[in-house]
mmCIF file of C-alpha atoms in Angstrom:
data_model
loop_
_atom_site.group_PDB
_atom_site.id
_atom_site.type_symbol
_atom_site.label_atom_id
_atom_site.label_comp_id
_atom_site.label_asym_id
_atom_site.label_seq_id
_atom_site.Cartn_x
_atom_site.Cartn_y
_atom_site.Cartn_z
ATOM 1 C CA MET P 1 -37.718 27.571 -15.092
ATOM 2 C CA GLU P 2 -39.976 30.418 -16.210
ATOM 3 C CA LYS P 3 -42.981 28.745 -14.565
ATOM 4 C CA ILE P 4 -41.062 28.372 -11.292
ATOM 5 C CA LEU P 5 -40.107 32.058 -11.340
ATOM 6 C CA TRP P 6 -43.704 33.026 -12.128
ATOM 7 C CA LEU P 7 -44.961 30.865 -9.260
ATOM 8 C CA ASP P 8 -42.290 32.268 -6.898
ATOM 9 C CA GLU P 9 -43.358 35.830 -7.645
ATOM 10 C CA ASN P 10 -47.082 35.176 -7.486
ATOM 11 C CA ILE P 11 -46.923 33.340 -4.158
ATOM 12 C CA LEU P 12 -45.182 36.360 -2.616
ATOM 13 C CA LEU P 13 -47.723 38.770 -4.079
ATOM 14 C CA TRP P 14 -50.575 36.529 -2.871
ATOM 15 C CA ILE P 15 -49.140 36.488 0.676
ATOM 16 C CA GLN P 16 -48.800 40.277 0.564
ATOM 17 C CA GLU P 17 -52.368 40.774 -0.673
ATOM 18 C CA HIS P 18 -54.224 38.105 1.320
ATOM 19 C CA MET P 19 -52.254 37.393 4.494
ATOM 20 C CA ARG P 20 -50.565 40.573 5.642
ATOM 21 C CA ASN P 21 -52.583 42.445 8.248
ATOM 22 C CA ASP P 22 -52.143 44.671 11.299
ATOM 23 C CA PHE P 23 -52.042 41.699 13.676
ATOM 24 C CA LEU P 24 -49.745 39.310 11.779
ATOM 25 C CA THR P 25 -47.269 41.852 10.407
ATOM 26 C CA PRO P 26 -45.605 42.850 13.719
ATOM 27 C CA LEU P 27 -45.694 39.188 14.822
ATOM 28 C CA PHE P 28 -43.875 37.929 11.709
ATOM 29 C CA GLN P 29 -41.443 40.855 11.803
ATOM 30 C CA LYS P 30 -40.463 39.728 15.328
ATOM 31 C CA ILE P 31 -40.304 36.060 14.299
ATOM 32 C CA THR P 32 -38.090 36.820 11.300
ATOM 33 C CA SER P 33 -35.735 38.879 13.476
ATOM 34 C CA LEU P 34 -35.276 35.865 15.784
ATOM 35 C CA GLY P 35 -33.401 34.203 12.933
ATOM 36 C CA ASP P 36 -31.049 37.144 12.285
ATOM 37 C CA GLY P 37 -27.514 35.780 12.289
ATOM 38 C CA GLY P 38 -28.891 32.489 13.627
ATOM 39 C CA LEU P 39 -28.890 34.151 17.058
ATOM 40 C CA ILE P 40 -31.896 32.282 18.480
ATOM 41 C CA TRP P 41 -30.320 28.962 17.463
ATOM 42 C CA ILE P 42 -26.902 29.957 18.762
ATOM 43 C CA GLY P 43 -28.553 30.962 22.047
ATOM 44 C CA ILE P 44 -30.430 27.652 22.346
ATOM 45 C CA THR P 45 -27.247 25.762 21.471
ATOM 46 C CA ILE P 46 -25.249 27.599 24.163
ATOM 47 C CA LEU P 47 -28.017 26.832 26.665
ATOM 48 C CA LEU P 48 -27.866 23.129 25.740
ATOM 49 C CA LEU P 49 -24.069 23.151 26.119
ATOM 50 C CA CYS P 50 -24.517 24.498 29.671
ATOM 51 C CA ILE P 51 -26.912 21.701 30.696
ATOM 52 C CA PRO P 52 -24.866 18.508 31.244
ATOM 53 C CA LYS P 53 -27.775 16.210 30.332
ATOM 54 C CA MET P 54 -28.218 17.965 26.952
ATOM 55 C CA ARG P 55 -24.581 18.806 26.163
ATOM 56 C CA LYS P 56 -24.229 16.186 23.408
ATOM 57 C CA VAL P 57 -27.281 17.576 21.600
ATOM 58 C CA GLY P 58 -25.759 21.050 22.015
ATOM 59 C CA ILE P 59 -22.523 19.869 20.397
ATOM 60 C CA MET P 60 -24.452 18.349 17.492
ATOM 61 C CA SER P 61 -26.450 21.572 17.083
ATOM 62 C CA ALA P 62 -23.222 23.608 16.995
ATOM 63 C CA GLU P 63 -21.851 21.276 14.302
ATOM 64 C CA ALA P 64 -25.044 21.610 12.252
ATOM 65 C CA LEU P 65 -25.055 25.416 12.524
ATOM 66 C CA LEU P 66 -21.406 25.614 11.476
ATOM 67 C CA LEU P 67 -22.048 23.361 8.457
ATOM 68 C CA SER P 68 -25.095 25.436 7.504
ATOM 69 C CA LEU P 69 -23.027 28.633 7.651
ATOM 70 C CA LEU P 70 -20.298 27.145 5.452
ATOM 71 C CA ILE P 71 -22.572 25.461 2.908
ATOM 72 C CA ASN P 72 -25.425 27.954 2.632
ATOM 73 C CA ASN P 73 -24.131 31.379 3.579
ATOM 74 C CA LEU P 74 -20.533 31.206 2.457
ATOM 75 C CA TRP P 75 -20.781 28.877 -0.552
ATOM 76 C CA LEU P 76 -24.260 28.533 -2.133
ATOM 77 C CA LYS P 77 -25.384 32.151 -1.686
ATOM 78 C CA ASN P 78 -22.216 33.483 -3.330
ATOM 79 C CA TRP P 79 -22.114 30.820 -6.048
ATOM 80 C CA ILE P 80 -25.782 31.235 -7.117
ATOM 81 C CA ASP P 81 -25.925 34.985 -6.369
ATOM 82 C CA ARG P 82 -29.701 35.353 -6.730
ATOM 83 C CA ILE P 83 -31.121 38.857 -6.467
ATOM 84 C CA ARG P 84 -33.669 39.518 -3.706
ATOM 85 C CA PRO P 85 -37.365 39.440 -4.703
ATOM 86 C CA TYR P 86 -38.136 42.977 -3.535
ATOM 87 C CA GLU P 87 -35.529 44.212 -6.042
ATOM 88 C CA VAL P 88 -37.329 42.745 -9.061
ATOM 89 C CA ILE P 89 -41.007 42.039 -8.307
ATOM 90 C CA ASP P 90 -43.191 45.013 -9.166
ATOM 91 C CA GLY P 91 -45.530 45.829 -6.310
ATOM 92 C CA LEU P 92 -43.815 43.681 -3.663
ATOM 93 C CA GLU P 93 -43.344 45.737 -0.513
ATOM 94 C CA LEU P 94 -40.464 44.843 1.790
ATOM 95 C CA ILE P 95 -41.551 45.107 5.437
ATOM 96 C CA THR P 96 -38.235 44.397 7.125
ATOM 97 C CA ARG P 97 -34.745 45.763 6.684
ATOM 98 C CA ARG P 98 -32.945 45.137 3.401
ATOM 99 C CA ALA P 99 -30.630 42.151 3.220
ATOM 100 C CA MET P 100 -27.037 42.653 2.111
ATOM 101 C CA ASP P 101 -26.333 39.126 0.864
ATOM 102 C CA PRO P 102 -27.795 37.139 -2.074
ATOM 103 C CA SER P 103 -31.197 35.473 -1.773
ATOM 104 C CA PHE P 104 -30.706 31.743 -2.497
ATOM 105 C CA PRO P 105 -30.951 29.755 -0.264
ATOM 106 C CA SER P 106 -32.556 31.338 2.783
ATOM 107 C CA GLY P 107 -29.868 31.370 5.472
ATOM 108 C CA HIS P 108 -32.442 32.008 8.215
ATOM 109 C CA THR P 109 -34.400 28.930 7.146
ATOM 110 C CA ALA P 110 -31.323 26.746 6.659
ATOM 111 C CA ALA P 111 -29.960 27.564 10.121
ATOM 112 C CA SER P 112 -33.419 27.063 11.648
ATOM 113 C CA PHE P 113 -33.833 23.591 10.177
ATOM 114 C CA SER P 114 -30.189 22.619 10.723
ATOM 115 C CA ALA P 115 -30.564 23.161 14.464
ATOM 116 C CA GLY P 116 -34.326 22.807 14.972
ATOM 117 C CA PHE P 117 -34.786 19.631 12.939
ATOM 118 C CA LEU P 118 -31.700 18.114 14.600
ATOM 119 C CA MET P 119 -33.129 18.786 18.077
ATOM 120 C CA TRP P 120 -36.448 17.287 16.964
ATOM 121 C CA ILE P 121 -34.675 14.155 15.634
ATOM 122 C CA CYS P 122 -32.785 13.822 18.932
ATOM 123 C CA SER P 123 -36.037 14.093 20.904
ATOM 124 C CA ARG P 124 -37.546 11.340 18.736
ATOM 125 C CA GLU P 125 -34.458 9.131 19.131
ATOM 126 C CA TYR P 126 -34.488 9.622 22.899
ATOM 127 C CA GLN P 127 -38.195 8.730 23.075
ATOM 128 C CA LYS P 128 -37.573 5.617 20.956
ATOM 129 C CA THR P 129 -34.370 4.320 22.566
ATOM 130 C CA GLY P 130 -33.945 6.143 25.897
ATOM 131 C CA ARG P 131 -30.289 6.819 25.019
ATOM 132 C CA GLN P 132 -29.041 9.721 27.120
ATOM 133 C CA GLU P 133 -26.739 11.011 24.350
ATOM 134 C CA PHE P 134 -29.855 12.168 22.496
ATOM 135 C CA TYR P 135 -31.746 13.582 25.471
ATOM 136 C CA PHE P 136 -33.991 16.424 24.369
ATOM 137 C CA PRO P 137 -37.553 16.749 25.732
ATOM 138 C CA GLN P 138 -40.222 15.730 23.233
ATOM 139 C CA ALA P 139 -42.358 18.849 23.764
ATOM 140 C CA ALA P 140 -39.287 21.055 23.264
ATOM 141 C CA GLY P 141 -38.496 19.110 20.080
ATOM 142 C CA TRP P 142 -41.888 20.007 18.628
ATOM 143 C CA LEU P 143 -41.527 23.646 19.752
ATOM 144 C CA VAL P 144 -38.162 24.147 18.035
ATOM 145 C CA LEU P 145 -39.482 22.486 14.880
ATOM 146 C CA LEU P 146 -42.489 24.833 14.915
ATOM 147 C CA LEU P 147 -40.145 27.802 15.416
ATOM 148 C CA ALA P 148 -38.091 26.689 12.390
ATOM 149 C CA VAL P 149 -41.248 26.511 10.255
ATOM 150 C CA LEU P 150 -42.413 29.945 11.445
ATOM 151 C CA ILE P 151 -39.029 31.543 10.750
ATOM 152 C CA GLY P 152 -39.018 30.025 7.265
ATOM 153 C CA PHE P 153 -42.525 31.304 6.522
ATOM 154 C CA SER P 154 -41.710 34.722 7.985
ATOM 155 C CA ARG P 155 -39.068 35.199 5.280
ATOM 156 C CA LEU P 156 -41.850 35.009 2.686
ATOM 157 C CA TYR P 157 -44.238 37.122 4.709
ATOM 158 C CA VAL P 158 -41.828 40.062 5.009
ATOM 159 C CA GLY P 159 -40.859 39.808 1.316
ATOM 160 C CA VAL P 160 -37.161 39.102 1.704
ATOM 161 C CA HIS P 161 -37.042 35.627 0.066
ATOM 162 C CA TYR P 162 -38.645 33.692 -2.762
ATOM 163 C CA PRO P 163 -40.500 30.465 -1.857
ATOM 164 C CA THR P 164 -37.788 28.435 -3.629
ATOM 165 C CA ASP P 165 -35.155 30.127 -1.397
ATOM 166 C CA VAL P 166 -37.058 28.991 1.688
ATOM 167 C CA LEU P 167 -37.662 25.506 0.254
ATOM 168 C CA ALA P 168 -33.943 25.140 -0.530
ATOM 169 C CA GLY P 169 -33.028 26.380 2.963
ATOM 170 C CA THR P 170 -35.450 23.868 4.489
ATOM 171 C CA LEU P 171 -34.073 20.948 2.469
ATOM 172 C CA SER P 172 -30.481 21.969 3.105
ATOM 173 C CA GLY P 173 -31.116 22.308 6.842
ATOM 174 C CA ILE P 174 -32.845 18.929 7.047
ATOM 175 C CA LEU P 175 -30.034 17.204 5.110
ATOM 176 C CA ILE P 176 -27.379 18.844 7.286
ATOM 177 C CA SER P 177 -29.190 17.863 10.490
ATOM 178 C CA LEU P 178 -29.621 14.272 9.263
ATOM 179 C CA ALA P 179 -25.933 14.052 8.320
ATOM 180 C CA VAL P 180 -24.795 15.418 11.686
ATOM 181 C CA PHE P 181 -27.189 13.125 13.557
ATOM 182 C CA TRP P 182 -26.167 10.054 11.552
ATOM 183 C CA CYS P 183 -22.407 10.708 11.947
ATOM 184 C CA ASN P 184 -22.749 11.251 15.695
ATOM 185 C CA LYS P 185 -24.971 8.196 16.106
ATOM 186 C CA LYS P 186 -22.418 6.042 14.252
ATOM 187 C CA ARG P 187 -19.616 7.406 16.459
ATOM 188 C CA ILE P 188 -21.630 6.877 19.654
ATOM 189 C CA ASP P 189 -22.589 3.334 18.576
ATOM 190 C CA LYS P 190 -18.938 2.536 17.793
ATOM 191 C CA ASN P 191 -17.719 3.887 21.140
ATOM 192 C CA SER P 192 -20.373 1.974 23.067
ATOM 193 C CA ARG P 193 -19.146 -1.288 21.511
ATOM 194 C CA LEU P 194 -15.553 -0.671 22.639
#
């Protein structure tokens, strides 16, 4: 555990020393703010709900975001109650506003992968099977997945999360999106046989 904590701290300090610069800093500050409250994902989900052809993917995304909120933000964060890295790592400079909730797991990352990975899976399923229930354009699937990755990395860049927070948020989001996709696929398959 000590080695993991050491690695967590040193990765953040390395990012601060070797990656932060006048060009990337405002970019990653904007990217990280896209994930505030899951607003970008809520906005995309609402847009999908308004487009009849993509409504089912929108419903699945809403389910995934709700599960992510319950599991990550309301349960895991409060149960683990990890202090933020900028509170304990000497020399780490926070370059965004302070967070009010515990650090583990990263809620921004979990929400991003819950919705973004789900949309990517749907785009892959649609490409493979042509089933309209999973319609999501392939290029858009890759874009939302890239956005999820960038939001996750931005949490490290601005100094608000440990790498293990972001890794846990990524894994949680992927598992949630897979569970939501699998449950909906089973339901859709069952209904199509009736």
